[in-house]
Structure formats: C-alpha cells, structure tokens
C-alpha cells in the first residue's frame, strides 16, 4: 500500500508541476550563486578590500573601531581592515596658503572698477574698513598671507575640529534656523592666531618700525611662535605681504613726503661727503705742491748761490787783474740786454741847471682791446 | 534504497550552508544593533530611558538598541569661536576712551553630560558663550587704559588683557556648559569712526613735522660735514705751509753759508748782484728814462769821443798854458 501510495505521489508531483521543479532548480542555482558571491565578497574583504594607496601629497591615519592609531601611513600601497572595522582618514600635507585681509580698507573702486579714483576717505568705518594700531597710535593697513603645511598629521586631526574629509576647506557652521555662524576648523583657528599675532606685534611697534623692512620678519616670528604654542601639528613656512603696508589713504601723501624728506636728507649728506672728499683731496694735493715748491725753492736758492759764488770767483780773478775794464764791460753788457728788452726808452739830456721836466703817459690802454669792445 | 539515502545527504548539506549564511547575517545584524563605534575625536552621551552617562573612550561599545538607548556624539576637538554679538560694539576703557574690540575663544567639549543636559548641542552653547564673551570683554576692557592696548614695548598689556578675559571666562564656561576654554585672543582692535578722522589728521601733522625735521637734519649734517672738511683742509694747508717755511729757511740758511766768500771783494759782489737784479727786474713793456750821464749814454755827451785819460792830459796841458 505504502509503495503504491508513494509511487502515486511521485507520479502526481512529476505530473502535476514540472514548472515547480524548474523553480526549485532555479532557487537552488540562485542559492549556489549567492553562496558563491558571499565567498567572493569574503575573499575580497580579507584581501583587496583593505588595500589602499597613499599619495605623495597626503598622509593616512587609521581608525580601528573608531580608535585612532598613532601610526602615520606614508606614500605607497598599504593594507588594513576595511570598513566597518577600520576607517582611513586622509590628511593633506602639501603646502597650503592662507590669506588675511582683515586689516585692509574697503576699496570702493573695487566695485566701480575705477582703480585710479580710490576714495580718499578721511574716516574708517568699523566692520567695513580693517586696520591695525601701531604702538605710537598710528593706523596702518596691511594684508598678510602665509604658507604652511601639516607637519604632524595625527596631532592636526586630533587637536582641532576639521571637516569629515580633512582635505576640504573649513565647513560653514549653521544653526537650527540655517543661520551661518561662521566657519569652524583648523584654517579658522590658524587665521585667528595669525590676526591675533599681527595685532599684538604691531601694537608694540612704532609706525616707522612697521614701515621698515624688518617688520615682516617680526610678524613671521610672532606668527610662528603663536602657531607653535597652539601645537596644532601645523608649521608656518613663510609669511608675506598679500597687500603691502600703507597708512590710511588720506595720510599717504604726508607719509610719502617723509620718504622725499629722507631722500633730500641723504642726498644732501652725500653731496657734502663728496665735497669733503674733494676738498680734503685738494688740500692734500695742495700740501704736496707747497712742500714741493719749498723743496724746489731750497734747491734753487742753494744752487743759485753756488752759481753766484762760482761766477763771483771767476769774475774776481779777472777783476783783480783789471778792475775797471771788467766792471765797465760787464755793466755795459747788462745795460745793453736790459735796454734791448725795454719797450720804451727815453734818454734825456742832462741839464746843467739841474732842473728838468719830463711828462709821460704811463700804461696807455692797449688799442687792440678798444677795437674788440667796439665790435661787441 | 541507496539512491534515497544519497538524496537525503544532499538536502542536509544545503540546509547547513543555509544555516551558516543565516547565522552570519544574524551576527552582523546583532552587532549592528547592539554596538556602536566611538571615534577618538568624539565623546558620547548615552541616554538610557532618560538616564544619561558619558563615554570618552574610543572603540567598539555595547549598547541597547533604539529607543532604549540613544547615543549623542560631541566632537572633542578644539573649536575657534569668534562670536558675532558685540563684535562692533564700543567699549569704554578705564580712561574713558571708546574702543571696538573683537575677541575669539578656542574651546573644546570637556564634560559632554553637562553640555547635553544644559544646552543639548554645541549651537546653543555657543549662543550663550557669545554673551559671556561679550560681558567678560566689557568688564576687563573697563579695567585698562587705552595706552595699555596700544603702546610700544613693555607698556603694552594686550597679553595681560587676554589672560584676564580667559580667567573670567574659563571657570564659568566649564561649570555652566561643560566646555573647556583653552585660549582667548584679540582678533580686532579699533576705534569709533569719528575718532579715526582725528587720528588720520594727527598722523598727517606728525608726518609733516617729521618731514621738515628730516630735511633740516639733512642740511645740518651736510653743513657739519662741509665745515669739518674745510677745517681739515685749512689744517692740512697750515701744516704744509709751516713745513714749507722750515724747508725754505733751511735753503736760506744753506745759501747764507756761502755769503762769506763775497767778503773777499764786497764791492764787486754788490756790483754783480745789482747787475743781476737789473736784468731780472726789467722785462718787456718796460719804460726806461735815462739821462746822458748814465753809461753808455754818456757817449751822447760832448767830447765823449775822447778817452778819459786823454781828457785828463788835455786838462793838464791847458792848465800849464
């Protein structure tokens, strides 16, 4: 009976639903396929699923069940448990730029596009015009930029609140009413540190110190110190002027006048120095000439007297033999030479009475000069 | 019979793998429901049917599923908050000067339970923190003079002002909102608009005065350099002239030593010197007036054709006659 019944059921099943058989087969295959897929997924999970690469411009931190490991993964290929066991955090380490124009004035020409006609406002409006106070109560505008990089990725990520992906800029913070409450993140904090350091450093210096070249270095040192003390895992590489230092526009000309005055001062000093060098050199050369003249005089005087002595000795010898002839002939020779040189000679007859009058016009004006003047 | 047995074994295998798959799915599902991960950058407040407790340790933790337990996470890292209220408000200093000062506060969540119980979230806490910042700032600024904010060197007290604001804020903020203030800094420092005009005017006047002073200083220094150069020139020439005088006197002294030779026949020496002097004195364009007594113009006189000795002989003869 049992054999009969079972045979009947089998026959009934086979005969009743061949489609069901096909469906069962399909389910069976799908199950096998699903199992195969799960095996593949498990294999993938324990092999390639945890593989990741770190680029040159970034470092990677790993969180295992949320707990951050202090190991910093450097560029290359790495493996770790995939999510949800582990999670990787990519930290950018390439150089970044941060700009602060908090101390710059509002430029109306920026809106109109007319750069030549900047408004020379005599007043600065709080909240619109930014500026700095110097220690001697002067006002200065300046814009700063800094180059920085993340030197300690672990500290950077754990110390300061950052976007979910730290490679992105600071996030805008909104309240329940979607009002913007400003940004939050490391850039916001770094900017606050920068502006605070600039305010404090500038408020201790005079306006002349601020306009001196050393000011940038002082600010750089102050910012580096402030960021170092904050210990955010950030290193400031360089500080630069995004907008160069300037007094309020209304006072710019007065400041330029000081530069002109300085130029005037140093120009006069240089001229005086040049005069001093020239004068002293001339004096030295004059001194040398005076000394040489004196030396020449000495030589000449001695040489002359020696020559006179020699001449005297020679003449004396002849004089002793025949005094009158020597004297007269010598006298006549000299007189001849003298008269030869003289331009005008007047020989007057000796008056026996002893009284004689002679009128001469001395130093007549040269006739050549008269002609020249007439021509002129 | 054997065929039937084989088909039974096959069916059991299928059931085992199905069960294994089901168990895996169930385990994953249970873990997801009964656990939560707490990141190192977060603190958690766990609310169990209204009773709250905090969890600060990162990692995988057990939890009762929602709605028995609710998990609230708070980022435990530093936040920089500037606060908008009173940012452009004028504050009076101790010496009655109006200044406009903006500050920022760096804080982090220290006690998430207090924060959760009092404020529910960071946004509400920051609103109240902003009010506290404003009142603390006004209170401390009122204790300092304007010159404490802006002054050169050690008289500048900005660091001290920041520390005082920090001290006033830190304890209250921790007790009230469970937030730990780590730093307070000044982010802007200004004065009212009308005062800026006066400052700019004063700056201009100061600069003009300075320009004039610099110009005068330049002229003064230049004059001094020139005077010193002139003085040095005179000194050098005076020394040179003095030395020259010595050298000349040495020459004269040497020359004088030869004069004794002329003593042998002084008249001849004087005669020769006179001739020498005459030659040197009379140059071109000289006008000479000479009478006929002067030799050789005495030749122009009568009887000059006879020699002196013959003249004497004739005189003698005439006298004898």
XYZ file of C-alpha atoms in Angstrom:
697
model
C 0.000 0.000 0.000
C 2.796 2.343 1.009
C 4.748 1.622 -2.112
C 1.617 2.138 -4.086
C 0.908 5.494 -2.382
C 4.415 6.856 -2.729
C 4.538 5.870 -6.316
C 1.236 7.666 -6.806
C 2.533 10.858 -5.089
C 5.721 10.835 -7.161
C 3.708 10.355 -10.278
C 1.375 13.125 -9.135
C 4.223 15.550 -8.397
C 6.006 14.863 -11.611
C 2.846 15.035 -13.494
C 1.279 17.955 -11.620
C 4.035 20.620 -11.555
C 7.008 20.369 -13.831
C 7.266 24.175 -13.510
C 7.745 23.831 -9.756
C 10.672 21.592 -10.397
C 12.184 24.175 -12.639
C 11.577 26.856 -9.977
C 13.200 24.700 -7.317
C 16.125 24.222 -9.601
C 16.350 27.972 -10.172
C 16.250 28.668 -6.437
C 18.908 26.087 -5.940
C 21.123 27.710 -8.554
C 20.464 31.164 -7.130
C 21.416 29.932 -3.702
C 24.617 28.469 -5.089
C 25.245 31.748 -6.876
C 24.576 33.737 -3.698
C 26.884 31.471 -1.734
C 29.497 31.888 -4.400
C 29.002 35.682 -4.278
C 29.328 35.701 -0.496
C 32.518 33.640 -0.742
C 33.877 36.095 -3.316
C 32.922 39.018 -1.086
C 34.526 37.411 1.955
C 37.652 36.715 -0.047
C 37.636 40.286 -1.375
C 37.041 41.635 2.161
C 40.067 39.821 3.546
C 42.307 40.618 0.603
C 41.821 43.585 -1.740
C 39.035 45.217 0.301
C 41.526 46.592 2.778
C 44.064 47.754 0.242
C 44.627 51.439 -0.147
C 47.243 53.759 -1.588
C 48.655 56.927 -0.064
C 49.513 59.723 -2.491
C 52.640 61.883 -2.241
C 50.677 64.960 -1.102
C 48.929 63.190 1.782
C 49.347 61.003 4.846
C 46.834 58.495 6.146
C 45.608 57.748 9.657
C 43.654 54.599 10.538
C 40.770 54.272 12.966
C 40.090 50.737 14.181
C 36.536 50.566 15.540
C 36.833 54.356 15.879
C 40.069 54.323 17.843
C 42.712 56.362 16.049
C 46.093 54.725 15.638
C 49.132 56.957 16.033
C 50.769 55.276 13.038
C 51.029 57.655 10.116
C 50.918 55.891 6.740
C 53.357 57.344 4.261
C 53.020 57.329 0.421
C 52.739 53.875 -1.109
C 50.490 50.796 -1.063
C 49.068 49.584 2.294
C 46.532 47.134 3.683
C 44.215 47.419 6.651
C 40.873 46.044 7.696
C 38.169 47.618 5.585
C 35.061 49.365 6.911
C 33.288 48.989 9.226
C 36.239 47.598 11.214
C 38.633 50.284 10.095
C 38.313 53.670 8.541
C 41.010 55.661 6.834
C 41.484 59.411 7.191
C 43.458 61.212 4.514
C 45.396 64.285 5.709
C 46.861 66.665 3.084
C 50.500 67.567 3.761
C 51.276 69.684 0.710
C 51.917 73.402 1.149
C 48.812 75.494 1.725
C 48.085 79.173 1.574
C 46.075 81.266 3.985
C 45.207 84.898 3.292
C 44.039 87.512 5.760
C 42.767 90.892 4.591
C 41.233 91.722 7.962
C 43.420 94.818 8.217
C 42.718 96.212 4.767
C 40.426 99.112 3.964
C 37.242 98.834 1.994
C 38.036 99.745 -1.564
C 35.084 101.435 -3.253
C 36.947 101.367 -6.570
C 36.856 97.564 -6.445
C 33.107 97.757 -7.028
C 33.181 100.525 -9.633
C 36.247 99.116 -11.340
C 37.810 102.573 -11.336
C 41.175 101.830 -9.759
C 42.531 105.324 -10.329
C 39.925 107.059 -8.191
C 40.167 105.335 -4.851
C 38.137 107.195 -2.286
C 40.439 109.151 -0.019
C 38.156 108.657 2.932
C 39.161 110.707 5.943
C 37.417 108.247 8.256
C 37.433 104.488 8.697
C 34.201 102.637 9.295
C 34.255 99.813 11.872
C 33.288 96.489 10.376
C 33.958 97.757 6.868
C 37.498 99.078 6.976
C 40.124 96.941 8.620
C 43.268 98.421 10.113
C 45.982 97.972 12.689
C 47.078 100.226 15.521
C 50.782 100.809 15.976
C 52.323 101.386 19.399
C 52.500 105.144 18.765
C 48.754 105.275 17.946
C 49.060 105.402 14.198
C 46.874 103.470 11.800
C 48.250 101.100 9.209
C 46.623 98.872 6.597
C 48.259 95.637 5.577
C 47.293 92.259 4.157
C 49.121 89.071 5.086
C 49.437 85.673 3.538
C 51.100 82.611 4.964
C 52.424 79.404 3.509
C 52.028 76.489 5.883
C 51.994 72.725 5.909
C 50.768 69.990 8.193
C 53.858 68.673 9.943
C 52.126 66.284 12.360
C 49.018 64.670 10.773
C 47.984 62.839 13.955
C 48.086 65.988 16.068
C 46.444 68.005 13.291
C 43.479 65.626 13.110
C 43.022 65.076 16.836
C 43.690 68.606 18.095
C 41.395 70.807 16.071
C 37.928 70.155 14.716
C 38.060 69.527 10.984
C 35.726 68.615 8.123
C 34.909 64.903 7.743
C 37.351 64.872 4.872
C 40.307 66.914 6.154
C 41.334 67.642 2.581
C 38.383 70.016 2.271
C 38.250 73.626 3.459
C 36.698 74.536 6.790
C 32.992 73.931 6.941
C 30.313 76.584 7.327
C 28.584 76.227 10.659
C 24.801 76.608 10.606
C 22.358 76.704 13.490
C 18.888 75.192 13.573
C 17.487 78.146 11.631
C 20.189 77.686 8.998
C 21.883 80.926 10.052
C 25.549 80.973 9.146
C 27.599 81.074 12.336
C 30.916 81.290 10.532
C 33.427 78.613 9.762
C 34.985 76.067 12.067
C 38.172 74.174 11.518
C 41.929 74.437 11.521
C 42.053 77.205 8.902
C 39.699 79.327 11.013
C 41.862 78.817 14.077
C 45.061 79.447 12.144
C 43.631 82.681 10.776
C 42.609 83.792 14.259
C 46.129 83.047 15.529
C 47.640 84.953 12.600
C 45.474 88.036 13.120
C 45.995 87.965 16.875
C 49.779 87.736 16.465
C 49.745 90.603 13.945
C 47.616 92.849 16.210
C 49.834 92.219 19.234
C 53.141 92.545 17.413
C 52.057 95.728 15.609
C 50.627 97.356 18.736
C 54.117 97.228 20.282
C 55.962 98.868 17.390
C 56.107 102.422 16.139
C 54.743 103.282 12.719
C 58.300 103.753 11.446
C 59.180 100.243 12.643
C 56.094 98.909 10.887
C 57.138 100.578 7.639
C 60.701 99.263 7.994
C 61.764 96.077 6.137
C 62.268 94.193 9.420
C 58.516 94.299 10.176
C 57.674 91.267 8.017
C 60.281 89.166 9.805
C 58.959 90.279 13.210
C 55.444 89.301 12.200
C 56.676 85.993 10.809
C 58.411 85.218 14.098
C 55.317 86.199 16.102
C 53.053 84.005 13.967
C 55.421 81.059 14.092
C 55.612 81.384 17.873
C 51.821 81.598 18.250
C 51.182 78.608 15.970
C 53.957 76.647 17.693
C 52.402 77.310 21.111
C 48.956 76.288 19.838
C 50.549 72.934 18.929
C 48.118 72.134 16.113
C 50.524 69.970 14.102
C 50.924 72.856 11.658
C 54.206 74.513 10.679
C 54.231 78.008 9.202
C 56.812 78.192 6.423
C 56.643 81.788 5.335
C 54.728 84.986 5.926
C 54.338 87.522 3.117
C 52.506 90.713 2.356
C 49.373 89.962 0.439
C 48.772 93.703 0.378
C 51.670 95.981 1.041
C 51.717 98.228 4.118
C 50.111 101.596 3.727
C 48.825 104.328 6.015
C 45.207 105.467 5.596
C 44.727 106.868 2.095
C 44.138 110.370 3.471
C 47.596 110.380 5.060
C 49.522 108.651 2.287
C 50.883 111.883 0.798
C 52.208 113.010 4.172
C 53.986 109.674 4.534
C 55.391 109.949 1.017
C 56.693 113.397 1.950
C 58.690 111.770 4.717
C 60.282 109.473 2.152
C 61.024 112.516 -0.009
C 62.478 114.279 3.010
C 64.673 111.277 3.698
C 65.819 111.295 0.102
C 66.532 115.002 0.414
C 68.467 114.434 3.618
C 70.625 111.620 2.284
C 71.137 113.444 -0.987
C 72.470 116.499 0.882
C 74.642 114.330 3.083
C 76.053 112.520 0.070
C 76.757 115.816 -1.652
C 78.516 117.067 1.483
C 80.526 113.864 1.710
C 81.521 114.224 -1.901
C 82.514 117.842 -1.227
C 84.509 116.725 1.822
C 86.396 114.078 -0.132
C 87.098 116.554 -2.932
C 88.187 119.317 -0.535
C 90.449 117.071 1.504
C 91.991 115.573 -1.612
C 92.602 119.054 -2.978
C 94.127 120.120 0.331
C 96.379 117.093 0.306
C 97.459 117.747 -3.237
C 97.964 121.450 -2.374
C 100.042 120.417 0.629
C 102.200 118.229 -1.572
C 102.599 121.091 -4.016
C 103.541 123.540 -1.252
C 106.060 121.097 0.097
C 107.472 120.502 -3.398
C 107.648 124.247 -4.032
C 109.507 124.743 -0.788
C 111.859 121.928 -1.637
C 112.366 123.408 -5.092
C 112.984 126.827 -3.559
C 115.542 125.349 -1.238
C 117.302 123.591 -4.092
C 117.095 126.668 -6.270
C 118.360 129.050 -3.616
C 121.314 126.846 -2.803
C 122.024 126.181 -6.474
C 121.785 129.877 -7.281
C 124.104 130.902 -4.526
C 126.544 128.230 -5.584
C 126.365 129.514 -9.129
C 126.791 133.088 -7.880
C 129.773 132.030 -5.853
C 131.335 130.312 -8.828
C 130.606 133.327 -11.016
C 131.956 135.667 -8.365
C 135.142 133.662 -8.063
C 135.627 133.734 -11.823
C 134.918 137.471 -12.032
C 137.104 138.194 -9.005
C 140.019 136.545 -10.697
C 139.637 138.834 -13.735
C 138.712 141.817 -11.602
C 141.946 141.605 -9.711
C 143.841 141.704 -12.980
C 141.923 144.655 -14.472
C 139.103 146.032 -12.327
C 137.803 148.924 -14.472
C 137.580 147.005 -17.696
C 135.794 144.167 -16.056
C 133.292 146.414 -14.363
C 132.532 148.644 -17.313
C 132.298 145.859 -19.821
C 130.088 143.839 -17.570
C 127.968 146.870 -16.832
C 127.603 147.735 -20.477
C 126.646 144.207 -21.440
C 123.909 144.065 -18.847
C 122.625 147.507 -19.679
C 122.507 146.526 -23.314
C 120.449 143.483 -22.519
C 118.122 145.486 -20.320
C 117.588 148.227 -22.875
C 117.018 145.663 -25.522
C 114.123 144.250 -23.531
C 112.631 147.616 -22.638
C 109.791 148.725 -24.937
C 110.047 152.460 -24.425
C 113.339 154.172 -23.845
C 113.683 157.862 -23.054
C 117.144 159.288 -22.988
C 117.167 162.823 -21.725
C 119.934 165.236 -21.920
C 121.494 166.171 -18.678
C 120.547 169.757 -17.904
C 123.364 171.823 -16.459
C 120.966 173.814 -14.283
C 119.763 170.650 -12.615
C 116.034 171.400 -13.279
C 114.289 169.391 -15.887
C 110.674 168.364 -16.509
C 109.526 165.294 -18.310
C 105.814 164.211 -18.793
C 104.992 160.621 -19.600
C 101.665 158.834 -20.059
C 102.239 155.521 -18.375
C 100.310 152.322 -19.072
C 98.243 153.533 -22.032
C 95.228 151.392 -22.810
C 96.023 148.777 -25.436
C 94.480 149.766 -28.793
C 93.528 146.125 -29.620
C 91.104 145.831 -26.704
C 89.336 149.028 -27.691
C 88.668 147.646 -31.119
C 87.237 144.428 -29.713
C 84.862 146.284 -27.431
C 83.643 148.459 -30.289
C 82.910 145.375 -32.309
C 80.986 143.910 -29.408
C 17.338 2.450 -1.097
C 20.907 3.719 -1.688
C 19.644 6.428 -4.058
C 17.191 7.633 -1.454
C 19.998 7.911 1.148
C 22.158 9.998 -1.238
C 19.356 12.485 -1.860
C 18.857 12.911 1.944
C 22.591 13.727 2.461
C 22.425 16.279 -0.341
C 19.434 18.000 1.252
C 21.253 18.183 4.665
C 24.297 19.868 3.030
C 22.073 22.516 1.538
C 20.454 23.143 4.933
C 23.844 23.503 6.682
C 25.140 26.124 4.308
C 21.820 27.959 4.509
C 22.033 27.957 8.250
C 25.626 29.193 8.209
C 24.648 32.048 5.933
C 21.723 32.884 8.172
C 23.927 32.864 11.274
C 26.454 35.195 9.645
C 23.733 37.615 8.648
C 22.184 37.413 12.108
C 25.537 38.042 13.837
C 26.234 41.054 11.666
C 22.743 42.336 12.299
C 23.029 41.849 16.082
C 26.415 43.540 16.199
C 24.981 46.454 14.294
C 22.074 46.740 16.709
C 23.867 46.116 19.986
C 27.075 48.047 19.446
C 28.332 51.413 18.433
C 31.698 52.817 17.484
C 33.092 55.852 19.263
C 35.802 57.675 17.380
C 38.837 59.154 19.117
C 37.669 62.609 18.068
C 34.304 62.242 19.770
C 32.785 61.901 23.198
C 29.421 60.202 23.557
C 26.486 60.779 25.833
C 24.370 57.646 26.252
C 20.806 58.210 27.268
C 19.174 55.083 28.706
C 15.498 55.754 29.203
C 16.276 59.305 30.302
C 19.310 58.434 32.415
C 22.488 59.872 30.850
C 26.099 58.831 31.159
C 29.190 59.727 29.187
C 31.624 57.616 27.230
C 35.018 59.090 26.415
C 36.980 56.007 25.433
C 37.131 55.343 21.713
C 36.396 51.922 20.263
C 33.530 49.438 19.948
C 30.975 49.611 22.777
C 27.847 47.703 23.716
C 24.515 49.452 23.574
C 20.859 48.673 23.925
C 19.027 49.245 20.700
C 16.963 52.327 19.999
C 14.671 53.502 21.611
C 16.036 52.026 24.865
C 19.341 53.802 24.421
C 20.134 56.900 22.395
C 23.677 57.896 21.544
C 24.657 61.564 21.210
C 28.117 62.332 19.886
C 30.108 65.502 20.553
C 33.333 66.367 18.784
C 36.012 66.700 21.446
C 38.475 68.734 19.381
C 39.290 72.436 19.623
C 36.936 74.942 18.042
C 37.668 78.544 17.347
C 34.652 80.737 18.018
C 34.610 84.461 17.282
C 31.106 85.351 18.353
C 29.047 87.867 16.464
C 27.267 89.628 19.330
C 29.032 92.838 20.366
C 31.777 92.444 17.821
C 31.385 96.030 16.608
C 30.216 97.402 19.930
C 32.060 100.311 21.503
C 33.567 99.533 24.899
C 34.746 102.089 27.404
C 38.292 101.876 28.764
C 39.275 102.919 32.292
C 40.339 106.352 30.999
C 37.023 106.904 29.179
C 38.110 106.078 25.635
C 35.791 104.213 23.328
C 37.339 101.247 21.597
C 35.924 98.497 19.423
C 37.436 95.175 20.265
C 36.696 91.724 18.896
C 37.832 88.531 20.573
C 37.874 84.835 19.758
C 37.712 81.863 22.070
C 39.242 78.468 21.475
C 37.369 75.793 23.390
C 36.590 72.105 23.388
C 33.978 69.843 24.932
C 35.233 68.704 28.316
C 32.086 67.432 30.022
C 29.634 66.193 27.407
C 26.977 65.324 30.007
C 26.755 68.919 31.300
C 26.707 70.184 27.720
C 23.969 67.727 26.815
C 21.865 68.386 29.901
C 22.149 72.178 29.825
C 22.383 73.022 26.139
C 21.585 69.841 24.204
C 24.036 70.824 21.471
C 27.045 72.993 20.585
C 24.981 75.618 18.746
C 23.006 76.529 21.854
C 26.160 76.509 23.947
C 27.871 78.904 21.560
C 24.974 81.344 21.723
C 25.381 81.558 25.492
C 29.158 81.548 25.219
C 28.875 84.560 22.943
C 27.008 86.515 25.628
C 29.575 85.518 28.233
C 32.395 86.606 25.914
C 30.757 89.985 25.433
C 30.287 90.679 29.154
C 33.764 89.373 30.080
C 35.328 91.532 27.385
C 33.485 94.660 28.528
C 34.369 94.048 32.155
C 38.080 93.547 31.531
C 38.446 96.356 28.961
C 36.948 98.736 31.542
C 39.841 97.987 33.885
C 42.560 99.032 31.452
C 43.572 102.356 29.953
C 43.706 102.930 26.212
C 47.504 103.137 26.422
C 47.545 99.560 27.745
C 46.135 98.376 24.427
C 48.353 100.435 22.166
C 51.834 101.150 23.416
C 55.385 100.384 22.464
C 57.484 97.832 24.298
C 56.719 96.554 27.786
C 53.942 99.088 28.490
C 51.705 97.160 26.108
C 49.352 94.934 28.121
C 47.429 93.049 25.431
C 48.724 89.699 26.701
C 47.561 90.541 30.211
C 44.147 91.663 28.956
C 43.692 88.385 27.080
C 44.685 86.393 30.172
C 42.202 88.313 32.321
C 39.352 87.637 29.878
C 40.411 83.985 29.783
C 40.368 83.716 33.594
C 36.943 85.292 33.777
C 35.501 83.001 31.102
C 37.194 79.661 31.640
C 35.693 78.658 35.013
C 32.154 79.833 34.227
C 32.057 78.214 30.805
C 33.272 74.885 32.182
C 30.798 74.861 35.043
C 27.833 76.038 33.015
C 28.310 74.328 29.678
C 30.998 71.678 30.170
C 33.251 73.477 27.688
C 36.948 73.990 28.371
C 38.314 77.310 27.115
C 41.962 76.869 26.128
C 42.713 80.253 24.634
C 41.307 83.750 24.301
C 42.684 86.201 21.774
C 42.021 89.661 20.413
C 41.056 89.490 16.766
C 40.272 93.100 16.019
C 41.107 96.397 17.676
C 39.607 99.658 16.505
C 38.127 102.987 17.458
C 34.880 104.774 16.561
C 34.597 106.174 13.046
C 34.683 109.854 14.055
C 37.873 109.306 16.079
C 39.646 107.692 13.134
C 39.328 111.014 11.267
C 41.134 112.824 14.083
C 43.821 110.157 14.243
C 44.435 110.423 10.498
C 44.656 114.232 10.768
C 47.156 113.941 13.621
C 49.150 111.400 11.627
C 49.369 113.863 8.737
C 50.539 116.680 11.009
C 53.120 114.448 12.652
C 54.438 113.313 9.306
C 54.686 116.886 8.006
C 56.621 117.914 11.093
C 58.826 114.897 10.683
C 59.490 115.676 7.028
C 60.627 119.173 7.966
C 62.776 117.852 10.800
C 64.416 115.320 8.476
C 65.166 117.984 5.870
C 66.669 120.279 8.499
C 68.678 117.426 9.924
C 69.997 116.620 6.464
C 71.075 120.221 5.949
C 72.652 120.317 9.401
C 74.628 117.128 8.887
C 75.704 118.250 5.414
C 76.855 121.631 6.807
C 78.790 119.873 9.536
C 80.498 117.565 7.043
C 81.433 120.533 4.841
C 82.701 122.558 7.819
C 84.786 119.671 9.028
C 86.200 119.213 5.540
C 87.035 122.912 5.316
C 88.638 122.771 8.739
C 90.683 119.744 7.758
C 91.714 121.494 4.554
C 92.898 124.547 6.469
C 94.788 122.388 8.932
C 96.486 120.451 6.167
C 97.466 123.625 4.314
C 98.695 125.247 7.528
C 100.863 122.233 8.277
C 102.101 122.189 4.674
C 102.930 125.908 4.779
C 104.718 125.539 8.105
C 106.767 122.652 6.740
C 107.448 124.653 3.598
C 108.658 127.559 5.699
C 111.074 125.268 7.503
C 112.354 123.878 4.206
C 112.766 127.395 2.744
C 114.575 128.585 5.841
C 116.858 125.565 5.571
C 117.592 126.623 1.967
C 118.199 130.227 3.031
C 120.471 129.062 5.840
C 122.468 126.904 3.446
C 122.691 129.802 0.981
C 123.833 132.167 3.735
C 126.752 129.907 4.485
C 128.151 130.838 1.066
C 127.962 134.627 1.624
C 131.306 134.720 3.450
C 133.016 134.130 0.097
C 131.759 137.507 -1.090
C 133.666 139.214 1.753
C 136.805 138.760 -0.301
C 135.692 141.664 -2.553
C 132.354 143.078 -1.273
C 132.127 145.915 -3.768
C 132.457 143.592 -6.728
C 129.911 141.247 -5.204
C 127.419 144.061 -4.682
C 128.044 145.357 -8.221
C 127.400 141.927 -9.720
C 124.279 141.481 -7.630
C 122.950 144.820 -8.805
C 123.519 143.824 -12.428
C 121.777 140.566 -11.800
C 118.851 142.327 -10.182
C 118.625 144.831 -13.037
C 118.394 142.032 -15.560
C 115.633 140.351 -13.661
C 113.626 143.497 -12.962
C 113.478 144.926 -16.463
C 111.302 142.822 -18.696
C 109.236 143.657 -21.803
C 106.896 146.668 -21.864
C 109.223 148.491 -19.518
C 109.690 152.176 -19.961
C 113.177 153.397 -19.137
C 114.054 157.053 -18.580
C 117.796 157.520 -18.576
C 119.865 160.635 -18.686
C 123.042 161.053 -20.652
C 125.193 160.767 -17.534
C 124.404 157.084 -17.423
C 126.872 154.899 -19.261
C 126.878 154.120 -22.111
C 124.593 157.076 -22.871
C 127.348 159.377 -21.645
C 128.679 158.739 -25.133
C 125.973 161.121 -26.298
C 127.643 163.969 -24.390
C 130.120 166.331 -25.980
C 133.680 165.085 -26.003
C 132.681 161.584 -25.486
C 134.749 160.612 -28.476
C 137.897 161.121 -26.344
C 139.014 158.694 -23.710
C 139.084 159.745 -20.057
C 142.891 159.586 -19.916
C 143.196 161.956 -22.949
C 140.723 164.292 -21.342
C 142.938 164.395 -18.256
C 146.088 165.065 -20.362
C 144.368 167.962 -22.226
C 143.227 169.404 -18.901
C 146.850 169.279 -17.663
C 148.169 170.956 -20.821
C 145.554 173.687 -20.668
C 146.425 174.399 -17.089
C 150.205 174.689 -17.944
C 149.429 177.151 -20.691
